mmCIF file of C-alpha atoms and ligand atoms in Angstrom:
data_model
loop_
_atom_site.group_PDB
_atom_site.id
_atom_site.type_symbol
_atom_site.label_atom_id
_atom_site.label_comp_id
_atom_site.label_asym_id
_atom_site.label_seq_id
_atom_site.Cartn_x
_atom_site.Cartn_y
_atom_site.Cartn_z
ATOM 1 C CA UNK N 1 -24.584 -43.567 12.010
ATOM 2 C CA UNK N 2 -21.699 -41.208 12.792
ATOM 3 C CA UNK N 3 -23.856 -39.313 15.199
ATOM 4 C CA UNK N 4 -24.778 -42.499 17.015
ATOM 5 C CA UNK N 5 -21.120 -43.534 17.131
ATOM 6 C CA UNK N 6 -20.092 -40.142 18.515
ATOM 7 C CA UNK N 7 -22.760 -40.096 21.190
ATOM 8 C CA UNK N 8 -22.096 -43.670 22.203
ATOM 9 C CA UNK N 9 -18.391 -42.827 22.462
ATOM 10 C CA UNK N 10 -19.250 -39.727 24.451
ATOM 11 C CA UNK N 11 -21.433 -41.763 26.757
ATOM 12 C CA UNK N 12 -18.786 -44.415 27.226
ATOM 13 C CA UNK N 13 -15.978 -41.890 27.736
ATOM 14 C CA UNK N 14 -15.933 -40.470 31.251
ATOM 15 C CA UNK N 15 -13.727 -37.597 30.145
ATOM 16 C CA UNK N 16 -16.096 -36.443 27.427
ATOM 17 C CA UNK N 17 -19.304 -36.702 29.353
ATOM 18 C CA UNK N 18 -18.124 -35.798 32.849
ATOM 19 C CA UNK N 19 -19.024 -32.366 34.292
ATOM 20 C CA UNK N 20 -15.259 -31.754 34.724
ATOM 21 C CA UNK N 21 -14.686 -32.280 31.043
ATOM 22 C CA UNK N 22 -17.574 -29.996 30.184
ATOM 23 C CA UNK N 23 -16.267 -27.361 32.545
ATOM 24 C CA UNK N 24 -12.811 -27.497 30.982
ATOM 25 C CA UNK N 25 -14.258 -27.836 27.526
ATOM 26 C CA UNK N 26 -16.640 -24.903 27.770
ATOM 27 C CA UNK N 27 -13.926 -22.766 29.335
ATOM 28 C CA UNK N 28 -12.217 -23.034 25.950
ATOM 29 C CA UNK N 29 -14.735 -20.678 24.380
ATOM 30 C CA UNK N 30 -12.404 -18.077 23.015
ATOM 31 C CA UNK N 31 -12.982 -14.398 22.626
ATOM 32 C CA UNK N 32 -12.675 -14.415 18.826
ATOM 33 C CA UNK N 33 -12.993 -10.656 18.608
ATOM 34 C CA UNK N 34 -9.824 -9.845 20.538
ATOM 35 C CA UNK N 35 -7.165 -8.818 18.008
ATOM 36 C CA UNK N 36 -3.514 -9.716 18.471
ATOM 37 C CA UNK N 37 -0.532 -8.845 16.363
ATOM 38 C CA UNK N 38 1.058 -11.447 14.098
ATOM 39 C CA UNK N 39 4.083 -11.649 16.417
ATOM 40 C CA UNK N 40 1.887 -12.074 19.476
ATOM 41 C CA UNK N 41 -0.011 -14.740 17.634
ATOM 42 C CA UNK N 42 3.030 -16.861 17.125
ATOM 43 C CA UNK N 43 4.808 -16.155 20.386
ATOM 44 C CA UNK N 44 2.011 -15.895 22.946
ATOM 45 C CA UNK N 45 1.699 -18.646 25.551
ATOM 46 C CA UNK N 46 -1.351 -20.862 25.188
ATOM 47 C CA UNK N 47 -4.256 -20.449 27.647
ATOM 48 C CA UNK N 48 -3.629 -22.112 31.036
ATOM 49 C CA UNK N 49 -5.689 -25.155 30.321
ATOM 50 C CA UNK N 50 -3.937 -25.734 27.005
ATOM 51 C CA UNK N 51 -0.556 -25.215 28.622
ATOM 52 C CA UNK N 52 -1.206 -27.971 31.155
ATOM 53 C CA UNK N 53 -2.857 -30.105 28.464
ATOM 54 C CA UNK N 54 0.187 -29.920 26.196
ATOM 55 C CA UNK N 55 2.469 -30.842 29.113
ATOM 56 C CA UNK N 56 0.509 -34.053 29.753
ATOM 57 C CA UNK N 57 1.901 -37.337 28.494
ATOM 58 C CA UNK N 58 -0.218 -39.085 25.853
ATOM 59 C CA UNK N 59 -1.570 -41.546 28.401
ATOM 60 C CA UNK N 60 -2.626 -38.679 30.716
ATOM 61 C CA UNK N 61 -4.436 -36.741 27.998
ATOM 62 C CA UNK N 62 -8.207 -37.174 28.035
ATOM 63 C CA UNK N 63 -9.404 -39.228 25.054
ATOM 64 C CA UNK N 64 -12.200 -37.778 22.980
ATOM 65 C CA UNK N 65 -13.454 -37.791 19.439
ATOM 66 C CA UNK N 66 -14.109 -34.830 17.190
ATOM 67 C CA UNK N 67 -17.717 -35.010 16.068
ATOM 68 C CA UNK N 68 -18.403 -35.425 12.338
ATOM 69 C CA UNK N 69 -18.873 -31.929 10.826
ATOM 70 C CA UNK N 70 -22.421 -32.668 9.673
ATOM 71 C CA UNK N 71 -23.490 -33.786 13.146
ATOM 72 C CA UNK N 72 -22.264 -30.863 15.280
ATOM 73 C CA UNK N 73 -22.881 -27.129 15.313
ATOM 74 C CA UNK N 74 -20.089 -24.806 14.199
ATOM 75 C CA UNK N 75 -19.298 -23.585 17.766
ATOM 76 C CA UNK N 76 -19.148 -27.227 18.928
ATOM 77 C CA UNK N 77 -16.821 -28.109 16.055
ATOM 78 C CA UNK N 78 -14.626 -25.101 16.761
ATOM 79 C CA UNK N 79 -14.297 -25.972 20.441
ATOM 80 C CA UNK N 80 -13.575 -29.621 19.699
ATOM 81 C CA UNK N 81 -10.937 -28.695 17.105
ATOM 82 C CA UNK N 82 -9.326 -26.105 19.379
ATOM 83 C CA UNK N 83 -9.210 -28.684 22.157
ATOM 84 C CA UNK N 84 -7.703 -31.234 19.824
ATOM 85 C CA UNK N 85 -5.101 -28.767 18.496
ATOM 86 C CA UNK N 86 -4.191 -27.728 22.028
ATOM 87 C CA UNK N 87 -4.642 -24.033 21.341
ATOM 88 C CA UNK N 88 -7.341 -21.566 20.430
ATOM 89 C CA UNK N 89 -7.958 -20.219 16.923
ATOM 90 C CA UNK N 90 -7.090 -16.576 16.608
ATOM 91 C CA UNK N 91 -9.238 -14.294 14.465
ATOM 92 C CA UNK N 92 -6.557 -11.633 14.221
ATOM 93 C CA UNK N 93 -5.266 -11.011 10.667
ATOM 94 C CA UNK N 94 -2.614 -13.523 9.568
ATOM 95 C CA UNK N 95 -0.750 -10.770 7.709
ATOM 96 C CA UNK N 96 -0.077 -7.397 9.294
ATOM 97 C CA UNK N 97 -1.462 -4.428 7.308
ATOM 98 C CA UNK N 98 0.839 -3.378 4.438
ATOM 99 C CA UNK N 99 3.235 -0.482 5.030
ATOM 100 C CA UNK N 100 2.288 2.909 3.617
ATOM 101 C CA UNK N 101 3.849 3.281 0.181
ATOM 102 C CA UNK N 102 5.583 6.190 -1.484
ATOM 103 C CA UNK N 103 4.763 6.108 -5.193
ATOM 104 C CA UNK N 104 6.846 8.345 -7.432
ATOM 105 C CA UNK N 105 5.215 9.152 -10.790
ATOM 106 C CA UNK N 106 7.565 10.641 -13.342
ATOM 107 C CA UNK N 107 8.170 10.977 -17.069
ATOM 108 C CA UNK N 108 8.980 13.589 -19.690
ATOM 109 C CA UNK N 109 7.184 16.889 -19.969
ATOM 110 C CA UNK N 110 3.790 16.560 -21.660
ATOM 111 C CA UNK N 111 3.518 12.773 -21.224
ATOM 112 C CA UNK N 112 0.473 13.175 -18.994
ATOM 113 C CA UNK N 113 1.703 13.037 -15.387
ATOM 114 C CA UNK N 114 -0.871 15.587 -14.252
ATOM 115 C CA UNK N 115 -3.612 13.935 -16.319
ATOM 116 C CA UNK N 116 -2.886 10.491 -14.835
ATOM 117 C CA UNK N 117 -2.717 11.878 -11.307
ATOM 118 C CA UNK N 118 -5.956 13.824 -11.729
ATOM 119 C CA UNK N 119 -7.753 10.619 -12.739
ATOM 120 C CA UNK N 120 -6.055 8.539 -10.042
ATOM 121 C CA UNK N 121 -7.232 11.068 -7.479
ATOM 122 C CA UNK N 122 -10.831 10.372 -8.541
ATOM 123 C CA UNK N 123 -10.576 6.588 -8.359
ATOM 124 C CA UNK N 124 -8.298 6.182 -5.313
ATOM 125 C CA UNK N 125 -9.405 8.479 -2.556
ATOM 126 C CA UNK N 126 -7.170 6.820 0.031
ATOM 127 C CA UNK N 127 -3.995 8.025 -1.703
ATOM 128 C CA UNK N 128 -2.428 11.276 -0.608
ATOM 129 C CA UNK N 129 -1.151 13.333 -3.515
ATOM 130 C CA UNK N 130 1.596 15.558 -2.254
ATOM 131 C CA UNK N 131 1.102 19.104 -3.387
ATOM 132 C CA UNK N 132 4.394 20.309 -4.846
ATOM 133 C CA UNK N 133 5.644 23.808 -4.157
ATOM 134 C CA UNK N 134 6.605 25.723 -7.300
ATOM 135 C CA UNK N 135 7.806 29.152 -8.269
ATOM 136 C CA UNK N 136 6.221 28.880 -11.729
ATOM 137 C CA UNK N 137 3.201 31.028 -12.622
ATOM 138 C CA UNK N 138 -0.259 29.485 -12.340
ATOM 139 C CA UNK N 139 -1.636 27.978 -15.569
ATOM 140 C CA UNK N 140 -5.267 28.462 -16.539
ATOM 141 C CA UNK N 141 -7.572 26.356 -14.347
ATOM 142 C CA UNK N 142 -4.907 25.535 -11.734
ATOM 143 C CA UNK N 143 -5.801 26.075 -8.092
ATOM 144 C CA UNK N 144 -3.255 27.130 -5.432
ATOM 145 C CA UNK N 145 -2.941 24.480 -2.714
ATOM 146 C CA UNK N 146 -4.617 21.844 -4.897
ATOM 147 C CA UNK N 147 -2.516 21.602 -8.055
ATOM 148 C CA UNK N 148 0.611 23.241 -6.600
ATOM 149 C CA UNK N 149 1.587 25.642 -3.857
ATOM 150 C CA UNK N 150 2.417 28.662 -5.950
ATOM 151 C CA UNK N 151 5.116 30.645 -4.143
ATOM 152 C CA UNK N 152 7.524 33.384 -5.148
ATOM 153 C CA UNK N 153 11.145 32.506 -5.869
ATOM 154 C CA UNK N 154 12.174 34.166 -2.563
ATOM 155 C CA UNK N 155 9.644 32.144 -0.588
ATOM 156 C CA UNK N 156 10.793 28.970 -2.301
ATOM 157 C CA UNK N 157 14.440 29.622 -1.482
ATOM 158 C CA UNK N 158 13.630 30.264 2.169
ATOM 159 C CA UNK N 159 11.875 26.817 2.292
ATOM 160 C CA UNK N 160 15.133 25.338 0.985
ATOM 161 C CA UNK N 161 17.054 27.249 3.685
ATOM 162 C CA UNK N 162 14.815 25.791 6.398
ATOM 163 C CA UNK N 163 15.385 22.236 5.031
ATOM 164 C CA UNK N 164 11.644 21.818 4.520
ATOM 165 C CA UNK N 165 11.891 20.097 1.141
ATOM 166 C CA UNK N 166 12.606 16.434 0.510
ATOM 167 C CA UNK N 167 13.859 17.263 -2.972
ATOM 168 C CA UNK N 168 13.846 20.344 -5.139
ATOM 169 C CA UNK N 169 15.101 21.350 -8.564
ATOM 170 C CA UNK N 170 15.149 24.166 -11.056
ATOM 171 C CA UNK N 171 12.957 22.844 -13.883
ATOM 172 C CA UNK N 172 12.833 24.894 -17.102
ATOM 173 C CA UNK N 173 13.622 28.043 -15.105
ATOM 174 C CA UNK N 174 11.117 27.406 -12.305
ATOM 175 C CA UNK N 175 11.715 25.846 -8.881
ATOM 176 C CA UNK N 176 9.732 22.751 -7.892
ATOM 177 C CA UNK N 177 10.060 20.983 -4.546
ATOM 178 C CA UNK N 178 8.380 18.412 -2.289
ATOM 179 C CA UNK N 179 7.433 19.525 1.235
ATOM 180 C CA UNK N 180 8.543 16.876 3.785
ATOM 181 C CA UNK N 181 5.954 17.689 6.438
ATOM 182 C CA UNK N 182 3.009 16.631 4.273
ATOM 183 C CA UNK N 183 4.560 13.216 3.626
ATOM 184 C CA UNK N 184 5.301 12.580 7.300
ATOM 185 C CA UNK N 185 1.834 13.645 8.416
ATOM 186 C CA UNK N 186 -0.045 11.479 5.940
ATOM 187 C CA UNK N 187 2.210 8.435 6.255
ATOM 188 C CA UNK N 188 1.712 8.573 10.025
ATOM 189 C CA UNK N 189 -2.027 8.273 9.355
ATOM 190 C CA UNK N 190 -1.394 5.186 7.177
ATOM 191 C CA UNK N 191 -1.917 6.854 3.786
ATOM 192 C CA UNK N 192 0.017 5.944 0.651
ATOM 193 C CA UNK N 193 1.809 8.921 -0.817
ATOM 194 C CA UNK N 194 1.996 9.911 -4.487
ATOM 195 C CA UNK N 195 4.798 12.200 -5.605
ATOM 196 C CA UNK N 196 4.770 13.751 -9.068
ATOM 197 C CA UNK N 197 8.220 14.763 -10.242
ATOM 198 C CA UNK N 198 10.151 15.301 -13.457
ATOM 199 C CA UNK N 199 12.792 12.744 -14.416
ATOM 200 C CA UNK N 200 15.599 14.776 -12.844
ATOM 201 C CA UNK N 201 13.609 14.900 -9.579
ATOM 202 C CA UNK N 202 12.975 11.156 -9.709
ATOM 203 C CA UNK N 203 16.705 10.531 -9.977
ATOM 204 C CA UNK N 204 17.373 12.633 -6.894
ATOM 205 C CA UNK N 205 14.559 10.864 -5.032
ATOM 206 C CA UNK N 206 15.996 7.480 -5.983
ATOM 207 C CA UNK N 207 19.266 8.517 -4.315
ATOM 208 C CA UNK N 208 17.397 9.650 -1.178
ATOM 209 C CA UNK N 209 14.788 6.880 -0.930
ATOM 210 C CA UNK N 210 16.562 4.002 -2.702
ATOM 211 C CA UNK N 211 14.267 1.005 -3.086
ATOM 212 C CA UNK N 212 12.024 2.109 -0.216
ATOM 213 C CA UNK N 213 9.720 3.852 -2.744
ATOM 214 C CA UNK N 214 8.058 2.684 -5.978
ATOM 215 C CA UNK N 215 9.208 4.513 -9.102
ATOM 216 C CA UNK N 216 6.871 4.620 -12.119
ATOM 217 C CA UNK N 217 7.927 6.067 -15.485
ATOM 218 C CA UNK N 218 5.194 7.287 -17.820
ATOM 219 C CA UNK N 219 5.826 7.242 -21.572
ATOM 220 C CA UNK N 220 3.801 8.148 -24.632
ATOM 221 C CA UNK N 221 3.420 5.469 -27.317
ATOM 222 C CA UNK N 222 5.936 7.307 -29.524
ATOM 223 C CA UNK N 223 8.040 10.450 -29.628
ATOM 224 C CA UNK N 224 5.705 11.909 -32.255
ATOM 225 C CA UNK N 225 2.728 11.382 -29.970
ATOM 226 C CA UNK N 226 4.523 13.170 -27.124
ATOM 227 C CA UNK N 227 5.415 16.160 -29.323
ATOM 228 C CA UNK N 228 1.852 16.418 -30.639
ATOM 229 C CA UNK N 229 0.547 16.394 -27.082
ATOM 230 C CA UNK N 230 2.877 19.228 -26.119
ATOM 231 C CA UNK N 231 1.837 21.240 -29.204
ATOM 232 C CA UNK N 232 -1.856 20.675 -28.440
ATOM 233 C CA UNK N 233 -1.401 21.814 -24.836
ATOM 234 C CA UNK N 234 -0.394 25.286 -26.095
ATOM 235 C CA UNK N 235 1.342 26.219 -22.843
ATOM 236 C CA UNK N 236 4.918 26.595 -24.163
ATOM 237 C CA UNK N 237 6.654 29.034 -26.479
ATOM 238 C CA UNK N 238 8.403 27.527 -29.539
ATOM 239 C CA UNK N 239 11.768 27.801 -27.757
ATOM 240 C CA UNK N 240 10.414 26.127 -24.632
ATOM 241 C CA UNK N 241 8.923 23.368 -26.792
ATOM 242 C CA UNK N 242 12.327 22.654 -28.333
ATOM 243 C CA UNK N 243 13.980 22.441 -24.903
ATOM 244 C CA UNK N 244 11.320 20.035 -23.629
ATOM 245 C CA UNK N 245 11.554 17.779 -26.674
ATOM 246 C CA UNK N 246 15.368 17.648 -26.508
ATOM 247 C CA UNK N 247 15.187 16.904 -22.761
ATOM 248 C CA UNK N 248 12.601 14.153 -23.334
ATOM 249 C CA UNK N 249 14.998 12.457 -25.771
ATOM 250 C CA UNK N 250 17.652 12.341 -23.083
ATOM 251 C CA UNK N 251 15.278 11.386 -20.288
ATOM 252 C CA UNK N 252 13.915 8.282 -21.979
ATOM 253 C CA UNK N 253 17.374 6.719 -21.516
ATOM 254 C CA UNK N 254 16.770 6.777 -17.736
ATOM 255 C CA UNK N 255 13.768 4.473 -17.858
ATOM 256 C CA UNK N 256 15.904 1.590 -16.628
ATOM 257 C CA UNK N 257 16.377 3.335 -13.267
ATOM 258 C CA UNK N 258 12.641 2.961 -12.567
ATOM 259 C CA UNK N 259 10.688 -0.010 -11.216
ATOM 260 C CA UNK N 260 7.805 0.149 -13.699
ATOM 261 C CA UNK N 261 7.047 1.741 -17.061
ATOM 262 C CA UNK N 262 3.473 2.693 -17.968
ATOM 263 C CA UNK N 263 2.452 3.656 -21.508
ATOM 264 C CA UNK N 264 -0.008 6.547 -21.573
ATOM 265 C CA UNK N 265 -1.256 6.063 -25.131
ATOM 266 C CA UNK N 266 -3.244 8.663 -27.054
ATOM 267 C CA UNK N 267 -6.853 8.524 -25.874
ATOM 268 C CA UNK N 268 -5.979 5.664 -23.493
ATOM 269 C CA UNK N 269 -5.606 7.581 -20.252
ATOM 270 C CA UNK N 270 -7.936 5.161 -18.422
ATOM 271 C CA UNK N 271 -5.694 2.191 -19.327
ATOM 272 C CA UNK N 272 -2.643 3.983 -17.970
ATOM 273 C CA UNK N 273 -4.460 4.780 -14.714
ATOM 274 C CA UNK N 274 -5.643 1.158 -14.365
ATOM 275 C CA UNK N 275 -2.084 -0.061 -14.793
ATOM 276 C CA UNK N 276 -0.841 2.341 -12.107
ATOM 277 C CA UNK N 277 -3.597 1.033 -9.816
ATOM 278 C CA UNK N 278 -2.543 -2.556 -10.501
ATOM 279 C CA UNK N 279 1.053 -1.692 -9.633
ATOM 280 C CA UNK N 280 -0.087 -0.229 -6.317
ATOM 281 C CA UNK N 281 -2.209 -3.330 -5.595
ATOM 282 C CA UNK N 282 0.685 -5.662 -6.419
ATOM 283 C CA UNK N 283 3.051 -3.661 -4.206
ATOM 284 C CA UNK N 284 0.547 -3.923 -1.344
ATOM 285 C CA UNK N 285 0.512 -7.713 -1.726
ATOM 286 C CA UNK N 286 4.298 -8.091 -1.642
ATOM 287 C CA UNK N 287 5.715 -10.381 1.037
ATOM 288 C CA UNK N 288 8.820 -8.230 1.443
ATOM 289 C CA UNK N 289 7.278 -4.797 1.932
ATOM 290 C CA UNK N 290 9.084 -1.558 1.181
ATOM 291 C CA UNK N 291 9.518 0.632 4.250
ATOM 292 C CA UNK N 292 10.008 4.301 3.504
ATOM 293 C CA UNK N 293 11.243 6.636 6.236
ATOM 294 C CA UNK N 294 11.401 10.373 5.602
HETATM 295 N N1 ATP H 1 -3.619 9.563 -22.756
HETATM 296 C C1 ATP H 1 -3.738 10.809 -23.236
HETATM 297 N N2 ATP H 1 -4.287 10.989 -24.438
HETATM 298 C C2 ATP H 1 -4.431 12.233 -24.938
HETATM 299 N N3 ATP H 1 -4.038 13.367 -24.336
HETATM 300 C C3 ATP H 1 -3.470 13.242 -23.125
HETATM 301 C C4 ATP H 1 -3.284 11.964 -22.514
HETATM 302 N N4 ATP H 1 -2.676 12.156 -21.321
HETATM 303 C C5 ATP H 1 -2.504 13.480 -21.189
HETATM 304 N N5 ATP H 1 -2.969 14.141 -22.273
HETATM 305 C C6 ATP H 1 -2.916 15.595 -22.532
HETATM 306 O O1 ATP H 1 -1.550 15.886 -22.813
HETATM 307 C C7 ATP H 1 -1.197 17.161 -22.312
HETATM 308 C C8 ATP H 1 -0.007 17.009 -21.367
HETATM 309 O O2 ATP H 1 -0.438 16.342 -20.213
HETATM 310 P P1 ATP H 1 0.017 16.801 -18.748
HETATM 311 O O3 ATP H 1 -0.070 18.292 -18.615
HETATM 312 O O4 ATP H 1 -0.744 15.959 -17.790
HETATM 313 O O5 ATP H 1 1.538 16.370 -18.847
HETATM 314 P P2 ATP H 1 2.672 16.466 -17.738
HETATM 315 O O6 ATP H 1 3.488 15.243 -17.883
HETATM 316 O O7 ATP H 1 2.061 16.733 -16.415
HETATM 317 O O8 ATP H 1 3.490 17.732 -18.269
HETATM 318 P P3 ATP H 1 4.513 18.741 -17.468
HETATM 319 O O9 ATP H 1 5.581 17.891 -16.890
HETATM 320 O O10 ATP H 1 5.012 19.626 -18.576
HETATM 321 O O11 ATP H 1 3.675 19.486 -16.480
HETATM 322 C C9 ATP H 1 -2.430 17.706 -21.618
HETATM 323 O O12 ATP H 1 -3.073 18.575 -22.496
HETATM 324 C C10 ATP H 1 -3.260 16.466 -21.346
HETATM 325 O O13 ATP H 1 -4.638 16.745 -21.303
#
């Protein structure tokens, strides 16, 4: 019945059935593949026909009916709706792509920063994990250029001289610093950046980056769990262990300076990694995006 009504209307309406109408109407076929930016989308002038159409008074505008959806093909419906709306439908994304993020992962010694990052690296290939420069000796299994850039103390200090580091610190007698160039290069390519720093480093980065970066604090479920993890790692002398435990006690007070806290419970590394992933996803969906500039 609707179909009959539409076609009888079309037949009775000179504007709908006339060759002129069809010429104008078919000229509204839009190139749906041409992308435009969100600003263009809202500020661009309508196509010429639409511009003159929208200037017409109501009595001048051609009268026509939109066919019932079940009686017309999708392209026909699209053209009729575009004509009725007075502008074409854009297929460019409504939201611009999210800004590249800088994600700072921190926490006390032995909490599992490296373990979380190692796992995150496997599940999120699009992230760029900044390789920190350090003057500390290589631990068993660590690879130069992958886990850290292992440099001598002299080399490290000359990097500081040349202002090549975003942040650096003397951590338990060894220098650790973040090369700026890597961050710039990968952000320019649209990658999110992950920085792994101790709590002292995170505080310095907060001063430099403010709220333009996301700060995540990793904790163990309890102090006992953290100490056991450090003992099991067998990488520290007894004196070094004591220093790290005392420092961890102080550092936990700084958790309130971070944006998120993630518990890395014993045997629950996967849960911690999933939570970090969820934080990244939520940050990507934020309306007010962070914008980090190095
Ligand atoms: N969820 C977990 N459950 C059990 N063991 C873990 C967990 N996370 C990490 N570990 C282990 O705890 C030890 C310390 O982890 P890791 O070296 O990653 O800590 P870190 O925070 O990077 O330490 P540092 O700052 O001293 O380098 C490692 O032996 C690691 O395998």
